[in-house]
CSV table of C-alpha atoms and ligand atoms in Angstrom, one decimal:
chain,number,residue,atom,x,y,z
A,1,MET,CA,-15.4,-2.6,0.6
A,2,LYS,CA,-14.3,-2.1,4.0
A,3,ILE,CA,-9.8,-1.1,3.4
A,4,GLY,CA,-7.7,-0.9,6.0
A,5,THR,CA,-4.6,1.3,6.5
A,6,LEU,CA,-1.5,0.9,8.8
A,7,GLY,CA,-0.2,3.7,8.5
A,8,ALA,CA,-2.1,7.5,7.3
A,9,GLY,CA,0.6,9.6,5.8
A,10,GLU,CA,1.1,10.0,2.7
A,11,ILE,CA,0.7,7.2,0.4
A,12,ALA,CA,-2.2,6.0,2.4
A,13,GLN,CA,-3.9,8.9,1.8
A,14,ALA,CA,-3.2,9.2,-1.6
A,15,PHE,CA,-5.0,5.8,-2.3
A,16,ALA,CA,-7.8,6.9,0.3
A,17,ILE,CA,-8.9,9.3,-2.4
A,18,HIS,CA,-9.6,7.2,-5.1
A,19,LEU,CA,-11.4,4.2,-2.8
A,20,LEU,CA,-13.8,7.1,-1.1
A,21,LYS,CA,-14.7,8.2,-4.1
A,22,ALA,CA,-15.4,5.1,-5.4
A,23,GLY,CA,-17.3,4.1,-2.1
A,24,HIS,CA,-15.2,2.1,-0.3
A,25,GLU,CA,-15.2,2.9,3.6
A,26,VAL,CA,-11.7,3.3,4.6
A,27,LEU,CA,-10.6,2.5,8.3
A,28,LEU,CA,-7.0,4.6,8.6
A,29,SER,CA,-4.7,4.1,11.5
A,30,ASN,CA,-1.5,5.7,12.9
A,31,SER,CA,1.2,5.2,15.7
A,32,ARG,CA,-1.2,7.1,17.8
A,33,ASP,CA,-4.5,7.4,19.0
A,34,PRO,CA,-7.3,7.8,16.5
A,35,GLY,CA,-8.5,11.0,17.6
A,36,SER,CA,-5.0,12.5,16.1
A,37,LEU,CA,-6.5,11.5,12.9
A,38,LYS,CA,-9.9,13.3,13.5
A,39,GLN,CA,-8.9,16.0,11.3
A,40,LEU,CA,-7.7,14.2,8.4
A,41,VAL,CA,-10.4,11.9,8.4
A,42,ALA,CA,-13.3,15.2,8.0
A,43,LYS,CA,-11.0,16.3,5.3
A,44,LEU,CA,-11.1,13.1,3.2
A,45,GLY,CA,-15.1,13.1,3.7
A,46,LYS,CA,-17.9,10.1,3.6
A,47,GLY,CA,-16.3,6.8,4.4
A,48,ALA,CA,-13.3,7.6,6.1
A,49,ARG,CA,-13.0,6.5,9.9
A,50,ALA,CA,-9.9,6.7,12.3
A,51,VAL,CA,-9.2,3.3,14.4
A,52,THR,CA,-6.4,1.7,16.0
A,53,MET,CA,-4.0,-0.4,14.5
A,54,SER,CA,-5.5,-3.2,15.6
A,55,GLU,CA,-9.0,-2.6,14.3
A,56,ALA,CA,-7.7,-1.6,10.5
A,57,ALA,CA,-5.7,-4.5,10.5
A,58,LYS,CA,-9.0,-6.5,10.4
A,59,ALA,CA,-10.1,-4.9,7.2
A,60,PRO,CA,-10.3,-7.9,4.6
A,61,ILE,CA,-8.1,-5.6,2.6
A,62,VAL,CA,-5.4,-3.6,4.5
A,63,VAL,CA,-2.5,-1.6,3.3
A,64,LEU,CA,0.8,-1.3,5.0
A,65,ALA,CA,2.3,2.0,4.7
A,66,VAL,CA,4.3,2.9,7.4
A,67,PRO,CA,8.3,3.6,7.1
A,68,TRP,CA,10.3,0.4,6.5
A,69,PRO,CA,11.9,1.0,10.0
A,70,LYS,CA,8.6,0.6,11.5
A,71,VAL,CA,7.4,-2.6,10.0
A,72,ALA,CA,8.5,-5.1,12.1
A,73,GLU,CA,7.4,-3.7,15.1
A,74,VAL,CA,3.8,-2.5,13.4
A,75,LEU,CA,3.2,-6.4,12.2
A,76,GLY,CA,4.8,-7.5,15.0
A,77,GLN,CA,2.2,-6.1,17.6
A,78,LEU,CA,-1.0,-7.5,15.5
A,79,PRO,CA,-2.7,-10.8,15.5
A,80,GLY,CA,-3.0,-13.6,12.9
A,81,TRP,CA,-4.1,-12.4,9.6
A,82,ASP,CA,-6.5,-15.6,8.4
A,83,GLY,CA,-6.1,-15.4,4.8
A,84,ARG,CA,-6.4,-11.8,5.0
A,85,ILE,CA,-4.4,-9.7,2.3
A,86,LEU,CA,-2.0,-7.3,3.4
A,87,ILE,CA,-1.0,-4.8,0.7
A,88,ASP,CA,2.8,-4.2,0.7
A,89,ALA,CA,3.1,-0.6,-0.3
A,90,THR,CA,6.2,0.2,1.6
A,91,ASN,CA,9.8,0.7,0.6
A,92,HIS,CA,13.1,-0.1,2.3
A,93,PHE,CA,14.3,3.4,2.6
A,94,LEU,CA,16.0,3.8,6.2
A,95,LEU,CA,15.3,7.0,7.7
A,96,PRO,CA,16.3,9.8,8.0
A,97,SER,CA,19.2,9.4,5.6
A,98,HIS,CA,17.1,7.5,3.1
A,99,GLU,CA,19.9,5.1,2.5
A,100,LEU,CA,18.4,1.5,1.4
A,101,ALA,CA,17.9,-0.9,4.3
A,102,ASP,CA,20.8,-4.1,3.4
A,103,LEU,CA,18.2,-7.1,2.6
A,104,LYS,CA,21.2,-9.4,2.3
A,105,GLY,CA,19.7,-9.9,-1.3
A,106,ARG,CA,16.3,-10.5,0.0
A,107,VAL,CA,13.0,-9.2,-1.4
A,108,SER,CA,11.4,-6.8,1.1
A,109,SER,CA,8.0,-8.1,0.8
A,110,GLU,CA,8.9,-12.0,1.6
A,111,ILE,CA,10.3,-10.4,4.5
A,112,VAL,CA,6.7,-8.3,4.7
A,113,ALA,CA,5.0,-11.8,4.4
A,114,GLU,CA,7.3,-13.4,7.2
A,115,LEU,CA,6.2,-11.0,9.7
A,116,ALA,CA,2.8,-11.5,8.4
A,117,PRO,CA,2.4,-15.6,8.3
A,118,SER,CA,-1.0,-16.0,7.3
A,119,ALA,CA,-1.6,-13.0,5.5
A,120,MET,CA,-1.8,-13.0,1.4
A,121,VAL,CA,1.1,-10.1,0.8
A,122,VAL,CA,0.8,-8.6,-2.6
A,123,LYS,CA,3.1,-6.0,-3.3
A,124,ALA,CA,1.5,-2.6,-5.1
A,125,LEU,CA,1.2,1.1,-4.6
A,126,ASN,CA,5.2,1.1,-3.7
A,127,THR,CA,6.5,2.8,-7.9
A,128,LEU,CA,4.3,5.9,-7.7
A,129,TYR,CA,5.1,9.0,-5.8
A,130,ALA,CA,2.5,9.7,-3.5
A,131,SER,CA,1.9,13.0,-5.6
A,132,ASN,CA,1.6,11.1,-8.5
A,133,LEU,CA,-0.8,7.9,-7.0
A,134,ALA,CA,-3.2,10.4,-5.8
A,135,ARG,CA,-3.5,12.2,-9.2
A,136,GLU,CA,-6.5,11.0,-11.3
A,137,PRO,CA,-6.3,7.2,-12.3
A,138,ARG,CA,-7.7,8.3,-16.1
A,139,GLU,CA,-5.4,9.9,-17.8
A,140,GLY,CA,-6.3,11.8,-21.3
A,141,LYS,CA,-6.8,8.6,-23.6
A,142,GLY,CA,-5.3,6.3,-20.9
A,143,HIS,CA,-5.2,4.6,-17.2
A,144,ARG,CA,-2.4,5.4,-15.0
A,145,VAL,CA,-0.4,2.2,-14.3
A,146,ILE,CA,0.0,0.1,-10.6
A,147,PHE,CA,2.0,-2.8,-10.5
A,148,VAL,CA,1.3,-5.4,-8.9
A,149,SER,CA,3.0,-8.7,-7.7
A,150,GLY,CA,2.2,-11.9,-5.3
A,151,ASP,CA,2.3,-15.5,-4.2
A,152,ASP,CA,-1.5,-15.7,-4.4
A,153,ALA,CA,-3.6,-15.7,-7.6
A,154,ASP,CA,-6.6,-15.1,-6.2
A,155,ALA,CA,-5.2,-12.1,-3.8
A,156,LYS,CA,-3.6,-10.8,-6.4
A,157,GLY,CA,-6.5,-11.1,-8.6
A,158,GLU,CA,-8.7,-9.3,-6.1
A,159,ILE,CA,-6.8,-5.9,-6.0
A,160,SER,CA,-6.4,-6.0,-9.7
A,161,VAL,CA,-10.1,-5.8,-9.9
A,162,LEU,CA,-10.3,-3.0,-6.7
A,163,LEU,CA,-7.2,-1.3,-8.7
A,164,LYS,CA,-9.0,-1.7,-11.9
A,165,GLY,CA,-12.4,-0.2,-10.3
A,166,LEU,CA,-10.9,2.6,-9.7
A,167,GLY,CA,-9.6,3.7,-13.0
A,168,PHE,CA,-6.4,2.6,-12.8
A,169,ALA,CA,-4.4,-0.3,-15.4
A,170,VAL,CA,-2.8,-2.8,-13.7
A,171,ILE,CA,0.4,-4.6,-14.5
A,172,GLU,CA,1.1,-8.0,-12.9
A,173,LEU,CA,4.9,-8.8,-12.5
A,174,GLY,CA,4.2,-12.5,-11.0
A,175,SER,CA,5.4,-13.9,-7.9
A,176,LEU,CA,7.1,-11.8,-4.3
A,177,SER,CA,10.3,-13.1,-5.4
A,178,GLU,CA,10.3,-12.1,-9.3
A,179,GLY,CA,7.6,-9.2,-9.6
A,180,GLY,CA,8.2,-7.9,-6.0
A,181,ARG,CA,11.9,-7.9,-6.6
A,182,ALA,CA,11.4,-6.0,-10.0
A,183,GLN,CA,9.0,-3.7,-7.9
A,184,GLN,CA,11.5,-3.2,-4.9
A,185,VAL,CA,13.3,0.6,-4.6
A,186,GLY,CA,16.3,0.2,-6.4
A,187,ASN,CA,15.8,-1.6,-9.2
A,188,GLY,CA,14.0,0.8,-11.9
A,189,LEU,CA,10.7,0.9,-11.4
A,190,ALA,CA,10.7,3.4,-8.6
A,191,GLY,CA,8.9,6.7,-10.0
A,192,VAL,CA,8.0,5.6,-13.1
A,193,ASP,CA,4.8,7.2,-13.7
A,194,LEU,CA,3.0,5.2,-16.6
A,195,VAL,CA,-0.1,5.3,-18.5
A,196,GLN,CA,-1.6,2.7,-20.6
A,197,LEU,CA,-3.6,4.0,-23.6
A,198,GLY,CA,-6.8,2.7,-23.7
A,199,ASP,CA,-10.5,2.4,-22.8
B,1,LIG,N1,5.4,9.2,0.0
B,1,LIG,C1,6.1,8.2,-1.0
B,1,LIG,O1,5.9,9.1,-2.1
B,1,LIG,C2,5.8,6.7,-1.1
B,1,LIG,C3,6.0,6.5,-2.9
B,1,LIG,C4,5.8,5.3,-2.4
B,1,LIG,C5,6.0,3.9,-1.4
B,1,LIG,N2,6.5,4.8,-0.1
B,1,LIG,C6,6.5,4.0,1.2
B,1,LIG,O2,5.6,4.1,1.7
B,1,LIG,C7,5.3,3.9,3.2
B,1,LIG,C8,4.7,4.9,4.1
B,1,LIG,O3,5.6,5.9,3.3
B,1,LIG,P1,4.7,7.4,3.2
B,1,LIG,O4,5.3,9.1,2.5
B,1,LIG,O5,2.8,7.5,3.4
B,1,LIG,O6,5.1,8.2,5.1
B,1,LIG,P2,4.5,9.1,6.0
B,1,LIG,O7,3.6,10.2,4.9
B,1,LIG,O8,6.0,9.8,6.6
B,1,LIG,O9,3.8,8.2,6.8
B,1,LIG,C9,3.9,7.6,7.8
B,1,LIG,C10,2.8,6.8,8.6
B,1,LIG,O10,3.3,5.5,9.0
B,1,LIG,C11,2.9,5.8,10.5
B,1,LIG,N3,3.3,5.3,11.5
B,1,LIG,C12,4.8,5.0,11.8
B,1,LIG,N4,5.1,4.5,12.3
B,1,LIG,C13,4.5,3.9,12.9
B,1,LIG,C14,4.3,2.9,13.7
B,1,LIG,N5,5.1,2.1,14.7
B,1,LIG,N6,2.7,2.2,14.1
B,1,LIG,C15,1.8,2.4,13.1
B,1,LIG,N7,1.9,4.0,12.5
B,1,LIG,C16,3.3,4.2,12.3
B,1,LIG,C17,2.7,7.3,10.7
B,1,LIG,O11,1.8,7.7,12.1
B,1,LIG,P3,2.5,9.0,13.0
B,1,LIG,O12,2.0,10.0,12.6
B,1,LIG,O13,1.2,8.7,14.0
B,1,LIG,O14,4.3,8.3,13.5
B,1,LIG,C18,2.0,7.7,9.4
B,1,LIG,O15,0.9,8.1,9.7
B,1,LIG,C19,7.0,3.7,3.3
B,1,LIG,O16,7.4,2.4,3.4
B,1,LIG,C20,7.4,4.6,1.9
B,1,LIG,O17,8.7,4.1,1.4
B,1,LIG,C21,6.1,6.4,0.1
């Protein structure tokens, strides 16, 4: 599969390692010229490419991995999504303070979904520290858990299949409003690194 990333930092790189190992193509982008990612894509190896944000956003599956204060700016400059899948890996930290942004009771992924109309938003990859996400998904006699939430069953199913194909265990938590809220930083799952036992 072809997967685009908006942001090429810690989270995008940690996920890219697994995607590339499984033979997927990863199109990485950041706020600068693709040339700024030359060394990174060389390090990541076969299947990794540096592209512009708009090219990354054209992939059938796109990972949103930019700091929360940049989310509106990034999504605001992209064309329509036409039903493509947007994995929301963000946490709503303000920078540089790392205080939580005031969402006025709303769910961060619902805000992302509003900013990317016609995207199928799936909340995933946000609960593990990047250093844990980068680790081998198969751990001892089990599989590292990724939580997944979303309003579109097909999109959620597609991401679950992708993640399981990489060796992760998937726990689906429901809609963006329920599961997305549970996954949201501040609600107990942040940083939790679970391994589900079994094949
Ligand atoms: N790190 C973690 O352990 C962790 C865990 C779970 C979730 N998250 C969440 O994942 C998201 C990314 O975190 P990270 O740790 O990967 O961040 P990071 O290492 O600081 O990387 C951020 C990336 O976003 C890009 N970016 C920033 N502003 C941009 C813009 N206006 N347009 C396009 N790209 C832009 C940066 O590109 P430039 O270099 O060009 O600025 C960089 O590639 C955040 O929302 C964070 O809360 C992080």
